[in-house]
mmCIF file of C-alpha atoms in Angstrom:
data_model
loop_
_atom_site.group_PDB
_atom_site.id
_atom_site.type_symbol
_atom_site.label_atom_id
_atom_site.label_comp_id
_atom_site.label_asym_id
_atom_site.label_seq_id
_atom_site.Cartn_x
_atom_site.Cartn_y
_atom_site.Cartn_z
ATOM 1 C CA ILE A 1 -4.504 11.274 62.704
ATOM 2 C CA VAL A 2 -7.067 9.318 64.890
ATOM 3 C CA GLU A 3 -8.141 10.901 68.206
ATOM 4 C CA LYS A 4 -7.527 8.786 70.866
ATOM 5 C CA GLU A 5 -9.205 9.332 74.966
ATOM 6 C CA CYS A 6 -8.822 6.658 77.116
ATOM 7 C CA GLY A 7 -7.693 4.267 75.039
ATOM 8 C CA LYS A 8 -10.192 4.603 73.002
ATOM 9 C CA VAL A 9 -11.490 6.320 69.866
ATOM 10 C CA ARG A 10 -13.471 8.995 70.591
ATOM 11 C CA ASP A 11 -17.008 8.992 69.491
ATOM 12 C CA THR A 12 -18.108 10.840 66.141
ATOM 13 C CA LYS A 13 -20.264 13.231 68.610
ATOM 14 C CA ASP A 14 -17.954 13.973 70.741
ATOM 15 C CA LEU A 15 -15.491 14.972 67.795
ATOM 16 C CA VAL A 16 -18.286 17.428 66.582
ATOM 17 C CA ARG A 17 -19.217 19.237 69.406
ATOM 18 C CA GLU A 18 -15.394 19.828 70.240
ATOM 19 C CA ASN A 19 -15.184 20.722 66.696
ATOM 20 C CA ASN A 20 -17.859 23.481 66.888
ATOM 21 C CA GLN A 21 -16.187 24.630 70.877
ATOM 22 C CA LYS A 22 -12.692 25.262 69.494
ATOM 23 C CA GLN A 23 -14.149 27.024 65.879
ATOM 24 C CA LYS A 24 -14.829 29.670 67.945
ATOM 25 C CA LEU A 25 -11.023 30.642 69.034
ATOM 26 C CA LEU A 26 -10.690 30.891 65.556
ATOM 27 C CA THR A 27 -9.983 34.248 63.762
ATOM 28 C CA LYS A 28 -12.541 35.343 61.305
ATOM 29 C CA GLU A 29 -10.307 35.243 58.384
ATOM 30 C CA ASN A 30 -8.582 31.349 59.492
ATOM 31 C CA GLU A 31 -12.765 30.613 60.727
ATOM 32 C CA LYS A 32 -14.090 30.924 57.076
ATOM 33 C CA LEU A 33 -10.866 28.851 55.254
ATOM 34 C CA TYR A 34 -11.999 26.009 57.991
ATOM 35 C CA SER A 35 -15.659 26.465 57.430
ATOM 36 C CA ASP A 36 -14.838 26.017 53.911
ATOM 37 C CA PHE A 37 -12.755 22.579 55.033
ATOM 38 C CA LEU A 38 -15.720 21.429 57.332
ATOM 39 C CA LEU A 39 -18.151 22.109 54.384
ATOM 40 C CA TYR A 40 -15.544 20.166 52.157
ATOM 41 C CA ILE A 41 -14.893 16.975 53.806
ATOM 42 C CA ARG A 42 -18.074 16.651 55.699
ATOM 43 C CA THR A 43 -19.815 16.587 51.784
ATOM 44 C CA ASN A 44 -17.356 13.982 50.410
ATOM 45 C CA PHE A 45 -19.346 10.486 50.493
ATOM 46 C CA ASN A 46 -16.100 8.494 49.713
ATOM 47 C CA VAL A 47 -15.318 9.517 53.478
ATOM 48 C CA SER A 48 -16.923 8.352 56.586
ATOM 49 C CA GLU A 49 -18.286 10.340 59.011
ATOM 50 C CA GLN A 50 -15.407 9.382 61.735
ATOM 51 C CA GLU A 51 -13.194 10.048 59.464
ATOM 52 C CA GLY A 52 -13.641 13.182 58.244
ATOM 53 C CA GLU A 53 -14.419 14.718 61.977
ATOM 54 C CA GLU A 54 -10.531 13.043 62.576
ATOM 55 C CA ILE A 55 -9.083 15.243 59.536
ATOM 56 C CA LEU A 56 -11.422 17.650 60.728
ATOM 57 C CA MET A 57 -9.873 18.446 64.107
ATOM 58 C CA ASP A 58 -6.564 17.490 62.815
ATOM 59 C CA ILE A 59 -6.865 20.217 60.623
ATOM 60 C CA LEU A 60 -8.354 22.479 63.359
ATOM 61 C CA ASP A 61 -6.074 21.620 66.039
ATOM 62 C CA HIS A 62 -3.051 22.315 63.314
ATOM 63 C CA LEU A 63 -4.691 26.177 62.226
ATOM 64 C CA LEU A 64 -5.079 26.810 66.108
ATOM 65 C CA ALA A 65 -1.638 26.271 67.079
ATOM 66 C CA ALA A 66 -0.362 28.345 64.217
ATOM 67 C CA GLN A 67 -3.039 31.373 64.897
ATOM 68 C CA GLU A 68 -0.897 31.598 68.334
ATOM 69 C CA GLU A 69 2.613 31.333 66.524
ATOM 70 C CA GLY A 70 1.299 33.724 64.922
ATOM 71 C CA ARG A 71 1.450 32.156 61.292
ATOM 72 C CA THR A 72 -0.833 32.260 58.450
ATOM 73 C CA ALA A 73 -3.125 29.440 57.133
ATOM 74 C CA GLU A 74 -1.112 30.205 54.102
ATOM 75 C CA ASP A 75 2.183 28.575 55.389
ATOM 76 C CA LEU A 76 0.144 25.613 56.802
ATOM 77 C CA PHE A 77 -2.201 24.841 53.603
ATOM 78 C CA GLY A 78 0.174 26.680 50.950
ATOM 79 C CA ASP A 79 -1.713 28.377 48.329
ATOM 80 C CA ASP A 80 -4.280 25.655 47.524
ATOM 81 C CA PRO A 81 -6.015 24.531 50.354
ATOM 82 C CA LYS A 82 -8.258 22.410 48.856
ATOM 83 C CA ALA A 83 -5.397 20.360 46.872
ATOM 84 C CA TYR A 84 -4.443 19.913 50.620
ATOM 85 C CA ALA A 85 -7.778 18.565 51.538
ATOM 86 C CA ASP A 86 -7.397 15.821 48.810
ATOM 87 C CA GLU A 87 -4.029 14.690 49.472
ATOM 88 C CA LEU A 88 -5.722 13.993 53.530
ATOM 89 C CA ILE A 89 -8.506 12.301 52.319
ATOM 90 C CA GLU A 90 -5.948 10.227 49.759
ATOM 91 C CA LEU A 91 -3.833 9.161 52.702
ATOM 92 C CA LEU A 92 -6.882 7.433 54.330
ATOM 93 C CA PRO A 93 -5.992 3.559 54.290
ATOM 94 C CA SER A 94 -9.375 2.412 53.996
ATOM 95 C CA PRO A 95 -12.273 4.694 52.912
ATOM 96 C CA LYS A 96 -15.343 3.631 54.045
ATOM 97 C CA LYS A 97 -17.762 5.266 51.655
ATOM 98 C CA ARG A 98 -20.892 6.852 52.773
ATOM 99 C CA SER A 99 -23.783 5.409 50.877
ATOM 100 C CA VAL A 100 -26.143 8.245 49.067
ATOM 101 C CA VAL A 101 -29.265 5.877 49.142
ATOM 102 C CA ILE A 102 -28.967 4.997 52.727
ATOM 103 C CA PHE A 103 -29.492 9.135 53.154
ATOM 104 C CA ALA A 104 -31.997 9.397 50.577
ATOM 105 C CA VAL A 105 -33.702 6.341 52.315
ATOM 106 C CA SER A 106 -33.610 8.035 55.847
ATOM 107 C CA GLN A 107 -35.152 11.425 54.494
ATOM 108 C CA VAL A 108 -37.762 9.285 52.646
ATOM 109 C CA CYS A 109 -38.913 7.893 55.957
ATOM 110 C CA SER A 110 -38.380 11.039 57.615
ATOM 111 C CA PHE A 111 -41.050 12.650 55.344
ATOM 112 C CA ALA A 112 -43.373 9.294 55.372
ATOM 113 C CA ALA A 113 -42.825 9.130 59.143
ATOM 114 C CA TRP A 114 -44.268 12.639 59.626
ATOM 115 C CA TYR A 115 -46.823 12.075 57.324
ATOM 116 C CA ALA A 116 -48.056 9.342 59.040
ATOM 117 C CA LEU A 117 -48.184 10.964 62.486
ATOM 118 C CA ALA A 118 -49.973 13.760 61.129
ATOM 119 C CA THR A 119 -52.634 11.077 59.618
ATOM 120 C CA GLY A 120 -52.767 9.116 62.486
ATOM 121 C CA ALA A 121 -53.512 11.782 64.782
ATOM 122 C CA ILE A 122 -56.295 13.832 62.459
ATOM 123 C CA THR A 123 -57.404 10.914 61.570
ATOM 124 C CA GLY A 124 -58.147 9.947 65.826
ATOM 125 C CA ALA A 125 -59.415 13.087 66.775
ATOM 126 C CA LEU A 126 -61.826 13.438 63.432
ATOM 127 C CA SER A 127 -62.964 9.580 64.581
ATOM 128 C CA TYR A 128 -64.519 10.927 67.907
ATOM 129 C CA PHE A 129 -67.170 13.197 66.133
ATOM 130 C CA THR A 130 -67.583 11.529 62.748
ATOM 131 C CA ASP A 131 -67.098 8.072 60.979
ATOM 132 C CA PHE A 132 -63.696 9.105 59.028
ATOM 133 C CA GLU A 133 -61.438 6.630 57.340
ATOM 134 C CA TYR A 134 -58.336 7.669 55.769
ATOM 135 C CA SER A 135 -57.953 5.264 52.996
ATOM 136 C CA PHE A 136 -54.693 5.116 49.898
ATOM 137 C CA ARG A 137 -54.401 2.636 47.278
ATOM 138 C CA LEU A 138 -50.957 0.883 47.186
ATOM 139 C CA GLY A 139 -49.913 1.109 44.065
ATOM 140 C CA THR A 140 -50.169 4.833 44.089
ATOM 141 C CA ALA A 141 -48.135 5.031 47.570
ATOM 142 C CA SER A 142 -45.268 3.207 46.797
ATOM 143 C CA LEU A 143 -44.993 4.974 43.099
ATOM 144 C CA ILE A 144 -44.649 8.284 44.873
ATOM 145 C CA VAL A 145 -42.080 6.998 47.462
ATOM 146 C CA LEU A 146 -40.179 5.462 44.880
ATOM 147 C CA LEU A 147 -40.640 9.505 42.648
ATOM 148 C CA LEU A 148 -39.587 11.111 46.459
ATOM 149 C CA LEU A 149 -36.671 8.353 46.696
ATOM 150 C CA ALA A 150 -35.014 9.400 43.091
ATOM 151 C CA VAL A 151 -35.622 13.606 43.586
ATOM 152 C CA ILE A 152 -34.033 12.973 46.951
ATOM 153 C CA TYR A 153 -30.969 11.061 45.453
ATOM 154 C CA ALA A 154 -30.772 13.706 42.896
ATOM 155 C CA GLY A 155 -30.840 16.515 44.729
ATOM 156 C CA ILE A 156 -28.551 15.524 46.957
ATOM 157 C CA LYS A 157 -25.911 14.883 44.692
ATOM 158 C CA LEU A 158 -26.289 17.804 43.042
ATOM 159 C CA ILE A 159 -26.511 20.741 46.053
ATOM 160 C CA PHE A 160 -23.205 18.646 47.591
ATOM 161 C CA SER A 161 -21.863 18.943 44.123
ATOM 162 C CA LEU A 162 -22.769 22.837 43.720
ATOM 163 C CA ILE A 163 -21.530 23.294 47.545
ATOM 164 C CA ARG A 164 -18.127 22.005 46.939
ATOM 165 C CA SER A 165 -17.631 24.004 43.280
ATOM 166 C CA SER A 166 -18.309 27.273 45.741
ATOM 167 C CA LEU A 167 -15.708 26.297 48.552
ATOM 168 C CA PHE A 168 -12.127 27.879 48.658
ATOM 169 C CA ARG A 169 -12.617 30.769 46.237
ATOM 170 C CA LYS A 170 -11.922 34.294 47.049
ATOM 171 C CA LYS A 171 -15.235 35.823 45.294
ATOM 172 C CA PRO A 172 -18.603 34.087 46.155
ATOM 173 C CA ALA A 173 -19.853 31.596 43.632
ATOM 174 C CA ARG A 174 -23.634 33.277 43.366
ATOM 175 C CA GLY A 175 -25.067 31.100 41.023
ATOM 176 C CA ILE A 176 -25.211 27.922 42.744
ATOM 177 C CA TYR A 177 -28.141 29.414 44.544
ATOM 178 C CA TRP A 178 -30.114 29.941 41.222
ATOM 179 C CA LYS A 179 -29.016 26.600 40.096
ATOM 180 C CA ALA A 180 -30.485 24.936 43.344
ATOM 181 C CA GLY A 181 -33.599 26.808 43.020
ATOM 182 C CA LEU A 182 -34.258 25.656 39.668
ATOM 183 C CA PHE A 183 -33.382 21.896 40.804
ATOM 184 C CA GLY A 184 -35.904 22.217 43.869
ATOM 185 C CA SER A 185 -38.575 24.211 41.899
ATOM 186 C CA GLY A 186 -38.456 22.017 38.803
ATOM 187 C CA SER A 187 -38.402 18.880 41.053
ATOM 188 C CA MET A 188 -41.644 19.792 42.947
ATOM 189 C CA ALA A 189 -43.192 20.893 39.366
ATOM 190 C CA LEU A 190 -42.588 17.642 38.333
ATOM 191 C CA ILE A 191 -43.394 15.964 41.272
ATOM 192 C CA MET A 192 -46.825 17.758 41.444
ATOM 193 C CA LEU A 193 -47.291 17.391 37.705
ATOM 194 C CA ILE A 194 -47.318 13.419 38.382
ATOM 195 C CA LEU A 195 -49.570 13.500 41.567
ATOM 196 C CA TRP A 196 -52.018 15.251 39.268
ATOM 197 C CA ILE A 197 -51.841 12.899 35.896
ATOM 198 C CA LEU A 198 -51.484 9.808 37.689
ATOM 199 C CA PRO A 199 -54.827 7.558 38.199
ATOM 200 C CA ASP A 200 -54.881 5.587 41.437
ATOM 201 C CA PHE A 201 -54.144 2.140 41.326
ATOM 202 C CA GLY A 202 -53.412 -1.359 43.350
ATOM 203 C CA PRO A 203 -55.406 -2.586 46.353
ATOM 204 C CA GLU A 204 -56.770 -0.049 48.521
ATOM 205 C CA ILE A 205 -55.643 0.086 52.056
ATOM 206 C CA THR A 206 -57.759 1.107 54.996
ATOM 207 C CA LEU A 207 -55.900 1.686 58.643
ATOM 208 C CA GLN A 208 -56.925 2.482 62.002
ATOM 209 C CA TRP A 209 -55.811 5.607 63.205
ATOM 210 C CA TYR A 210 -53.538 4.200 65.936
ATOM 211 C CA VAL A 211 -51.741 1.968 63.382
ATOM 212 C CA TYR A 212 -50.857 5.227 61.621
ATOM 213 C CA LEU A 213 -48.892 6.646 64.679
ATOM 214 C CA THR A 214 -47.554 3.170 65.468
ATOM 215 C CA LEU A 215 -45.968 3.297 61.818
ATOM 216 C CA GLY A 216 -44.637 6.887 62.359
ATOM 217 C CA VAL A 217 -43.235 6.477 65.285
ATOM 218 C CA ILE A 218 -41.417 3.406 63.694
ATOM 219 C CA LEU A 219 -40.068 4.922 60.404
ATOM 220 C CA LEU A 220 -38.838 8.004 62.707
ATOM 221 C CA GLY A 221 -36.533 5.766 64.537
ATOM 222 C CA ILE A 222 -35.311 4.402 61.316
#
């Protein structure tokens, strides 16, 4: 099920863009079922992004063809669409797993990037009016980054698991919102508690405002 165009494997972004356009042609009932397929496959870290989009495009094309012929989704996928999706995933020749760690690191980098950009902008603006310097302890900052990485990693695993467990159901699984909310509020409370009781340690570092801006741009690029 590899989509090709001009003899080359189609870019993932092109597949996503075409996917979004074709979804508009689905009936309301088929769109609901396809949305479940979409979330189920995109939240599966055992499938690479490229392979996942190719599977989704194949499902969407078959669903649109059946819709035009007057056939139902059940005619295509049977009474257990989740099992159908699992079978497609199992047929992949060599799964290229996406790393949850890399995804979590990217989120930490994004948070750190915006924090550095904001710090640089504020420090730079204040430096025109007063002698203002912003410093931090390297040990404390490193521990905070590791803590954020652990929380985001656990959050991704939990939320994706909750999402997948709520799919292909006739009735909405309302319990997942409570679980996700409890995890979010609990992890935030834990971080705030650690920051409150954590003493500053490690060498003190003071950087110029333009260094913060440079670091922010680099982290955002990462």
